[in-house]
CSV table of C-alpha atoms in Angstrom, one decimal:
chain,number,residue,atom,x,y,z
A,1,VAL,CA,112.3,110.1,113.6
A,2,THR,CA,111.1,106.9,114.8
A,3,VAL,CA,109.7,105.7,111.5
A,4,GLY,CA,108.7,102.2,113.2
A,5,ASP,CA,107.4,100.6,116.8
A,6,PRO,CA,110.2,100.1,119.1
A,7,GLY,CA,108.8,98.0,120.6
A,8,ALA,CA,107.8,95.0,117.7
A,9,SER,CA,109.0,92.7,116.7
A,10,ALA,CA,110.7,91.8,112.7
A,11,VAL,CA,109.3,89.1,111.1
A,12,LEU,CA,111.6,87.8,108.3
A,13,THR,CA,110.5,85.6,105.5
A,14,SER,CA,112.0,83.5,102.7
A,15,PRO,CA,114.8,85.0,100.5
A,16,LEU,CA,113.2,85.8,96.4
A,17,SER,CA,114.8,82.7,94.0
A,18,LEU,CA,113.6,80.4,91.3
A,19,GLU,CA,109.8,79.6,90.5
A,20,GLU,CA,110.2,76.2,91.4
A,21,GLU,CA,111.4,77.4,95.3
A,22,SER,CA,109.3,80.2,95.6
A,23,ASP,CA,106.4,80.4,97.6
A,24,THR,CA,103.2,80.8,95.6
A,25,ASN,CA,100.6,81.4,98.3
A,26,TYR,CA,101.1,85.1,97.7
A,27,ARG,CA,99.5,85.5,94.1
A,28,ALA,CA,96.2,87.3,94.0
A,29,PRO,CA,93.0,86.1,93.5
A,30,ASN,CA,91.6,86.8,89.8
A,31,LEU,CA,94.6,89.1,89.0
A,32,LEU,CA,93.7,89.6,85.2
A,33,GLN,CA,89.8,90.7,86.3
A,34,ARG,CA,91.7,93.4,88.3
A,35,VAL,CA,94.2,94.4,85.8
A,36,VAL,CA,92.0,95.4,83.6
A,37,SER,CA,89.4,97.1,85.9
A,38,LEU,CA,92.7,99.4,87.5
A,39,LEU,CA,93.9,100.3,84.3
A,40,LYS,CA,90.0,101.0,82.8
A,41,ASN,CA,90.8,105.1,82.9
A,42,VAL,CA,94.5,105.1,82.5
A,43,ARG,CA,95.8,106.7,79.4
A,44,PRO,CA,98.5,105.7,77.0
A,45,GLY,CA,102.1,107.2,77.8
A,46,SER,CA,100.5,108.3,81.2
A,47,ASP,CA,103.0,109.0,83.8
A,48,LEU,CA,102.4,106.6,86.5
A,49,THR,CA,103.6,108.4,89.7
A,50,ARG,CA,100.3,109.5,91.0
A,51,PHE,CA,98.3,106.2,90.1
A,52,GLN,CA,98.8,104.2,93.3
A,53,ALA,CA,96.3,101.5,92.2
A,54,ILE,CA,98.8,101.1,89.4
A,55,PHE,CA,101.8,101.2,92.2
A,56,LEU,CA,100.7,97.4,92.5
A,57,PHE,CA,102.8,96.7,89.3
A,58,LEU,CA,105.5,99.4,89.9
A,59,LEU,CA,106.6,97.4,92.9
A,60,GLN,CA,105.4,101.0,95.2
A,61,VAL,CA,102.2,99.7,95.8
A,62,GLN,CA,99.5,101.1,98.6
A,63,LEU,CA,96.7,98.4,97.6
A,64,PRO,CA,95.5,95.6,100.6
A,65,PRO,CA,98.3,93.3,101.7
A,66,LEU,CA,96.1,90.4,99.5
A,67,PHE,CA,98.5,92.2,96.7
A,68,ASN,CA,101.8,91.6,98.3
A,69,ILE,CA,104.6,89.4,99.2
A,70,PRO,CA,105.8,89.6,103.2
A,71,LYS,CA,108.7,92.3,102.4
A,72,SER,CA,109.5,95.7,102.0
A,73,GLN,CA,111.3,96.5,98.5
A,74,LEU,CA,114.4,97.8,99.9
A,75,GLN,CA,114.8,93.8,101.7
A,76,CYS,CA,114.3,92.4,97.9
A,77,TYR,CA,117.0,95.0,97.3
A,78,GLY,CA,119.3,93.9,99.7
A,79,GLU,CA,118.3,90.1,99.8
A,80,SER,CA,120.1,90.4,95.3
A,81,VAL,CA,123.7,90.7,97.1
A,82,TYR,CA,123.3,89.2,100.4
A,83,CYS,CA,121.4,86.2,99.9
A,84,THR,CA,123.0,83.8,97.5
A,85,GLY,CA,123.6,80.2,97.3
A,86,GLN,CA,127.5,81.6,95.9
A,87,ASP,CA,129.6,84.2,97.1
A,88,MET,CA,129.7,86.3,93.8
A,89,LEU,CA,131.3,89.3,95.4
A,90,SER,CA,134.6,87.5,96.5
A,91,ARG,CA,134.7,85.5,93.6
A,92,CYS,CA,134.8,89.2,91.7
A,93,ALA,CA,138.0,90.0,93.9
A,94,ASN,CA,139.7,87.1,94.1
A,95,GLY,CA,140.1,86.4,89.9
A,96,THR,CA,143.7,86.8,89.1
A,97,SER,CA,143.5,88.3,86.2
A,98,SER,CA,141.5,91.6,85.2
A,99,VAL,CA,139.1,90.0,82.3
A,100,ASP,CA,138.5,86.8,85.6
A,101,ARG,CA,137.8,90.2,87.6
A,102,PHE,CA,135.2,90.9,84.7
A,103,THR,CA,133.2,88.2,83.8
A,104,SER,CA,133.5,87.6,87.6
A,105,VAL,CA,131.2,90.9,87.8
A,106,VAL,CA,129.5,90.2,85.2
A,107,ALA,CA,127.9,87.0,86.6
A,108,TRP,CA,127.8,88.6,89.7
A,109,SER,CA,125.4,91.5,88.0
A,110,ILE,CA,123.1,88.5,86.3
A,111,SER,CA,122.8,87.2,90.3
A,112,THR,CA,121.2,90.3,91.1
A,113,LEU,CA,118.2,89.6,89.0
A,114,ARG,CA,115.4,87.4,90.9
A,115,PRO,CA,112.0,85.7,89.0
A,116,LEU,CA,109.1,88.3,90.3
A,117,ALA,CA,105.5,86.9,90.0
A,118,PHE,CA,102.8,89.2,88.5
A,119,GLY,CA,100.5,90.7,90.5
A,120,VAL,CA,102.3,90.7,93.8
A,121,ALA,CA,104.8,93.1,94.9
A,122,PRO,CA,106.9,94.3,97.6
A,123,TYR,CA,105.7,97.1,100.2
A,124,ASN,CA,106.5,100.3,99.4
A,125,PRO,CA,108.9,101.8,101.1
A,126,ILE,CA,108.4,104.8,104.4
A,127,LEU,CA,110.7,107.0,103.7
A,128,GLY,CA,113.8,106.4,106.6
A,129,GLU,CA,113.2,102.3,106.4
A,130,THR,CA,116.6,100.7,106.4
A,131,HIS,CA,117.3,97.3,105.9
A,132,HIS,CA,120.5,96.4,107.5
A,133,VAL,CA,121.9,92.2,107.5
A,134,SER,CA,125.2,90.4,107.6
A,135,ARG,CA,126.0,87.2,105.7
A,136,GLY,CA,129.4,86.5,106.9
A,137,ALA,CA,132.0,89.5,106.6
A,138,LEU,CA,129.3,91.1,104.0
A,139,ASN,CA,127.3,93.7,105.7
A,140,VAL,CA,124.6,94.9,103.3
A,141,LEU,CA,122.8,98.5,104.4
A,142,VAL,CA,119.8,99.9,102.7
A,143,GLU,CA,117.7,103.1,103.3
A,144,GLN,CA,114.8,104.7,101.4
A,145,VAL,CA,116.4,108.6,101.5
A,146,SER,CA,113.7,110.1,99.6
A,147,HIS,CA,109.6,109.4,99.3
A,148,HIS,CA,107.9,111.4,95.8
A,149,PRO,CA,110.1,110.1,94.5
A,150,PRO,CA,110.6,107.4,95.9
A,151,VAL,CA,114.1,106.1,96.0
A,152,SER,CA,116.7,103.6,97.6
A,153,ALA,CA,120.0,103.9,98.3
A,154,LEU,CA,122.0,100.7,99.2
A,155,HIS,CA,126.0,100.3,100.3
A,156,ALA,CA,127.5,97.0,100.8
A,157,THR,CA,131.4,95.8,101.8
A,158,ASN,CA,133.4,93.0,102.4
A,159,GLU,CA,136.7,94.0,104.5
A,160,GLU,CA,138.3,91.0,104.2
A,161,ASP,CA,137.3,91.0,100.9
A,162,ASN,CA,138.3,95.1,100.5
A,163,ILE,CA,134.6,95.3,98.1
A,164,GLU,CA,132.0,97.8,98.3
A,165,THR,CA,129.0,98.5,95.7
A,166,THR,CA,126.7,101.5,96.5
A,167,TRP,CA,123.4,101.4,94.4
A,168,CYS,CA,121.2,105.0,93.7
A,169,HIS,CA,118.0,103.2,92.3
A,170,TYR,CA,114.8,105.4,91.5
A,171,ALA,CA,111.9,103.7,88.9
A,172,VAL,CA,110.2,105.7,86.7
A,173,PRO,CA,106.8,103.9,85.1
A,174,LYS,CA,104.5,104.5,82.3
A,175,PHE,CA,101.7,102.6,81.0
A,176,TYR,CA,101.7,102.1,77.4
A,177,GLY,CA,98.3,99.9,76.7
A,178,THR,CA,99.3,96.7,77.2
A,179,SER,CA,102.3,96.7,79.1
A,180,ILE,CA,103.8,98.8,82.1
A,181,GLU,CA,107.9,100.0,81.3
A,182,THR,CA,109.4,101.2,84.3
A,183,VAL,CA,112.9,102.4,83.5
A,184,VAL,CA,115.2,102.0,86.8
A,185,HIS,CA,117.7,105.4,86.5
A,186,GLY,CA,120.7,105.4,88.9
A,187,GLN,CA,123.8,103.2,88.9
A,188,LYS,CA,126.0,100.6,91.4
A,189,GLN,CA,129.0,100.9,91.6
A,190,LEU,CA,131.1,98.0,92.1
A,191,LYS,CA,134.8,98.7,93.9
A,192,LEU,CA,137.8,96.2,94.1
A,193,LEU,CA,139.7,98.3,96.6
A,194,THR,CA,142.6,96.7,96.5
A,195,LYS,CA,142.7,96.0,92.5
A,196,ASP,CA,142.1,99.9,92.3
A,197,GLU,CA,139.2,98.6,89.7
A,198,THR,CA,135.7,100.5,89.9
A,199,TYR,CA,133.2,98.9,87.8
A,200,VAL,CA,129.8,101.3,87.0
A,201,ILE,CA,126.5,99.3,86.0
A,202,ASN,CA,123.4,100.2,84.6
A,203,SER,CA,119.8,98.7,85.5
A,204,PRO,CA,117.6,96.4,82.7
A,205,LYS,CA,114.1,98.0,82.8
A,206,LEU,CA,110.7,95.9,84.4
A,207,VAL,CA,108.4,94.9,82.1
A,208,ILE,CA,104.9,94.7,83.1
A,209,ARG,CA,102.4,92.6,79.9
A,210,PHE,CA,98.9,92.2,80.8
A,211,PHE,CA,98.1,91.2,77.2
A,212,PRO,CA,97.8,88.0,75.8
A,213,ILE,CA,99.6,86.9,78.7
A,214,PRO,CA,100.5,88.4,81.4
A,215,SER,CA,104.2,88.4,82.3
A,216,VAL,CA,106.8,90.4,84.1
A,217,ASP,CA,110.6,90.6,82.7
A,218,TRP,CA,113.5,92.0,82.8
A,219,LEU,CA,114.5,93.4,79.5
A,220,GLY,CA,116.4,96.2,77.6
A,221,ASN,CA,120.2,96.5,77.6
A,222,VAL,CA,122.7,96.9,80.2
A,223,THR,CA,126.5,98.2,80.0
A,224,ILE,CA,129.4,97.1,82.4
A,225,ARG,CA,132.8,99.4,82.4
A,226,CYS,CA,135.6,99.3,83.9
A,227,GLU,CA,137.9,102.0,83.1
A,228,GLU,CA,141.1,100.5,84.8
A,229,SER,CA,141.1,97.8,82.9
A,230,GLY,CA,139.9,98.9,79.8
A,231,LEU,CA,136.8,96.7,79.3
A,232,GLU,CA,133.2,96.9,78.8
A,233,ALA,CA,130.2,94.6,78.6
A,234,GLU,CA,127.2,95.3,77.0
A,235,LEU,CA,124.2,93.0,77.8
A,236,CYS,CA,120.7,92.6,76.0
A,237,TYR,CA,118.4,90.9,77.6
A,238,LYS,CA,115.1,89.8,75.9
A,239,GLY,CA,111.4,88.4,76.5
A,240,SER,CA,108.7,86.5,75.2
A,241,SER,CA,107.2,87.9,72.7
A,242,PHE,CA,104.3,89.3,72.2
A,243,LEU,CA,102.4,86.4,71.2
A,244,GLY,CA,104.1,84.2,74.2
A,245,ARG,CA,106.4,82.5,72.1
A,246,ARG,CA,109.3,82.0,74.4
A,247,ALA,CA,112.0,80.7,72.5
A,248,ASN,CA,114.0,84.3,73.9
A,249,TYR,CA,112.1,84.4,77.4
A,250,ARG,CA,114.9,85.4,79.8
A,251,SER,CA,117.7,85.3,77.4
A,252,ILE,CA,121.2,87.4,77.6
A,253,ARG,CA,123.0,88.3,74.5
A,254,GLY,CA,126.3,90.0,74.6
A,255,LYS,CA,130.3,90.9,74.4
A,256,ILE,CA,132.3,92.0,76.5
A,257,THR,CA,134.9,94.1,74.0
A,258,SER,CA,138.7,96.0,75.2
A,259,LEU,CA,137.9,99.6,75.0
A,260,SER,CA,141.5,100.2,73.3
A,261,SER,CA,140.7,98.5,70.6
A,262,SER,CA,137.2,97.9,70.4
A,263,LYS,CA,137.3,94.2,69.5
A,264,PRO,CA,135.3,91.6,71.0
A,265,ILE,CA,136.9,89.3,73.8
A,266,TYR,CA,134.5,87.2,74.5
A,267,GLU,CA,130.7,86.7,73.5
A,268,ILE,CA,128.1,86.6,76.1
A,269,SER,CA,124.6,83.9,75.3
A,270,GLY,CA,122.5,82.1,77.7
A,271,HIS,CA,119.4,82.8,80.2
A,272,TRP,CA,119.9,84.8,83.3
A,273,ASP,CA,117.2,82.4,85.4
A,274,ARG,CA,119.8,79.2,83.7
A,275,THR,CA,122.8,79.4,82.7
A,276,VAL,CA,125.0,81.9,80.7
A,277,THR,CA,128.1,81.3,78.9
A,278,VAL,CA,131.3,83.2,77.7
A,279,LYS,CA,132.9,82.7,74.0
A,280,ASP,CA,136.5,83.2,73.2
A,281,THR,CA,136.2,84.5,70.1
A,282,THR,CA,139.9,83.9,69.5
A,283,ASN,CA,139.0,80.3,70.4
A,284,GLY,CA,135.8,79.2,70.2
A,285,LYS,CA,136.2,77.8,73.4
A,286,LEU,CA,132.4,78.1,75.9
A,287,THR,CA,133.0,78.5,79.2
A,288,VAL,CA,129.9,78.5,82.3
A,289,ILE,CA,130.7,82.3,83.9
A,290,TYR,CA,126.7,82.0,85.9
A,291,ASN,CA,124.6,79.2,86.8
A,292,ALA,CA,121.1,80.6,87.9
A,293,LYS,CA,120.2,76.7,90.2
A,294,GLU,CA,123.4,77.2,91.6
A,295,VAL,CA,123.2,80.5,92.8
A,296,LEU,CA,119.4,81.0,93.7
A,297,SER,CA,118.3,77.7,94.9
A,298,GLY,CA,118.7,76.4,98.9
A,299,LEU,CA,118.7,80.4,99.9
A,300,LYS,CA,118.5,80.8,103.6
A,301,THR,CA,116.2,83.5,105.3
A,302,PRO,CA,117.9,85.9,107.4
A,303,THR,CA,117.9,85.1,111.2
A,304,VAL,CA,117.9,87.4,113.9
A,305,LYS,CA,121.2,87.8,116.0
A,306,ASP,CA,120.6,90.5,118.4
A,307,SER,CA,117.5,91.9,118.8
A,308,GLN,CA,118.0,94.6,121.5
A,309,VAL,CA,119.6,96.3,118.9
A,310,ILE,CA,117.7,96.3,115.8
A,311,TRP,CA,116.5,99.5,114.5
A,312,PRO,CA,113.3,101.0,114.6
A,313,SER,CA,113.3,101.7,111.1
A,314,GLU,CA,114.4,98.4,109.8
A,315,SER,CA,112.0,96.8,107.1
A,316,ALA,CA,111.5,93.6,109.3
A,317,VAL,CA,110.0,95.8,112.1
A,318,VAL,CA,108.4,98.4,110.2
A,319,TRP,CA,106.0,96.1,108.4
A,320,GLY,CA,106.1,92.7,110.8
A,321,GLU,CA,102.9,92.8,111.7
A,322,VAL,CA,102.0,93.2,108.3
A,323,SER,CA,103.6,90.0,106.9
A,324,ARG,CA,102.3,88.7,110.3
A,325,GLY,CA,98.9,88.9,108.6
A,326,ILE,CA,99.6,88.2,105.5
A,327,LEU,CA,101.8,84.6,106.5
A,328,SER,CA,98.4,83.4,108.2
A,329,LYS,CA,96.0,85.0,106.5
A,330,TRP,CA,94.5,87.3,109.2
A,331,TRP,CA,93.8,90.0,106.2
A,332,ASP,CA,91.6,92.5,108.4
A,333,LYS,CA,94.6,92.5,111.1
A,334,ALA,CA,97.3,93.2,107.8
A,335,ARG,CA,95.4,96.1,106.0
A,336,GLU,CA,95.2,97.8,109.5
A,337,ALA,CA,98.4,97.3,110.4
A,338,LYS,CA,99.1,98.7,106.6
A,339,LYS,CA,96.6,101.7,107.4
A,340,ALA,CA,98.4,102.7,110.4
A,341,ILE,CA,101.7,102.8,108.3
A,342,GLU,CA,100.4,105.4,105.6
A,343,GLU,CA,99.0,106.9,108.6
A,344,LYS,CA,101.7,107.7,110.7
A,345,GLU,CA,104.1,108.2,107.5
A,346,ARG,CA,101.6,111.0,106.4
A,347,GLU,CA,101.6,112.9,109.5
A,348,PHE,CA,104.9,113.2,109.2
A,349,VAL,CA,104.7,114.7,106.2
A,350,LYS,CA,102.6,116.9,107.6
A,351,GLU,CA,104.4,117.9,110.5
A,352,ARG,CA,107.6,118.6,108.1
A,353,VAL,CA,105.6,120.7,105.9
A,354,SER,CA,104.3,122.9,108.5
A,355,LYS,CA,107.8,123.5,110.3
A,356,GLY,CA,109.9,124.0,106.9
A,357,GLU,CA,111.6,120.7,107.9
A,358,THR,CA,114.0,119.1,105.0
A,359,TRP,CA,114.3,115.1,105.3
A,360,VAL,CA,117.5,114.6,105.9
A,361,SER,CA,118.8,110.8,105.4
A,362,LYS,CA,120.6,109.3,108.2
A,363,HIS,CA,123.4,107.1,106.3
A,364,PHE,CA,123.5,108.6,103.1
A,365,ARG,CA,124.6,111.9,101.9
A,366,VAL,CA,122.2,112.3,99.0
A,367,SER,CA,121.9,115.2,95.7
A,368,TYR,CA,120.0,115.6,92.8
A,369,SER,CA,120.1,117.3,89.4
A,370,LYS,CA,119.2,117.7,86.2
A,371,GLU,CA,122.0,116.8,85.0
A,372,THR,CA,123.3,113.2,86.8
A,373,GLY,CA,119.5,113.0,88.6
A,374,TRP,CA,120.1,111.3,91.8
A,375,GLU,CA,123.0,110.7,93.6
A,376,CYS,CA,123.9,108.9,96.9
A,377,SER,CA,127.6,108.8,98.9
A,378,PRO,CA,127.6,106.8,102.2
A,379,ASN,CA,128.3,108.8,105.5
A,380,GLN,CA,130.8,105.6,106.3
A,381,LYS,CA,133.4,103.8,104.6
A,382,TRP,CA,132.7,100.4,106.4
A,383,VAL,CA,128.8,99.2,106.9
A,384,PRO,CA,129.0,97.8,110.2
A,385,PRO,CA,128.1,94.0,111.2
A,386,ALA,CA,124.5,93.7,111.5
A,387,PRO,CA,122.1,92.1,114.2
A,388,ILE,CA,120.0,90.4,111.5
A,389,VAL,CA,122.2,87.7,110.2
A,390,VAL,CA,122.4,85.2,106.9
A,391,PRO,CA,123.3,81.7,108.0
A,392,LEU,CA,126.4,80.0,106.6
């Protein structure tokens, strides 16, 4: 199935970064009043899966382009892997000891978080949409493997450093009166192939508060575990309090523990948008393992290296006309382009239902069970180089 226009051109935009470097032109005007009007008829505890109006805040929205940033959620997932000021993944592979590698993996997991603006969101990916980008030896491929519910799969490989990471993400949002909490199910796996080490990582919750101060926070507990090295990290992401006090804003607290002895090796503290340190529990030595300014500053926008081989399913092509309209503030043109994409998606659904066909992912083997949830395994061992590249 062709999910994009083969004749369309790709539109690529600057990656999400720290607020002081982010483009602020995408914020919706009079937003809080709009939020209140959208939520008037939604009861606390409601499952928002069928409330498309609320999808604005769930990164799965089908609202006017005024509420969108000019990129797909698949691009945001990909950016968190390939858009960094430092090569965080290679640092993981090149650590001289299992403890060095583990602390590097903790830092890499922190680097995948990006500050999000209240009130605007990426496009909700359509089924079969892909995003394929290379940065040096790192090749990243993301695919939307399910639409209802929305499930995204990511596969990234670096043959030079023998690194592989796979993600399977699906979000479940709920409304709690003054906030929306989205639990991101699924897990990230990072494999350091020459070290025979596999790291399993979950995601924090995305919490959107409306009162008293509108905000978007990554909150909750994250566990990073490596059975081969016998190490585990427990991280707690915190945000500002209900009254807006910012003492814990974007803070991280946690520890790295030996699974064999259950004794903490390091204590972790800091802020994921500033610096994070580890403290050696034996001698009290502090080491900075993550500096957000170094990792999330000066990020370069991907460019098209070979337009002739870009897939029609590429996010930057599928949403190209919508993004072009948003960037130029041609709202009518952006709205028409977005409507055309959504109508074509509905036609594909009707066609598949009428033929009794089941969607089959092109790049991943996808399964679901009540016990394990959604699981996605890549069809290829290595992700091929992409026609879209990030300048080094």
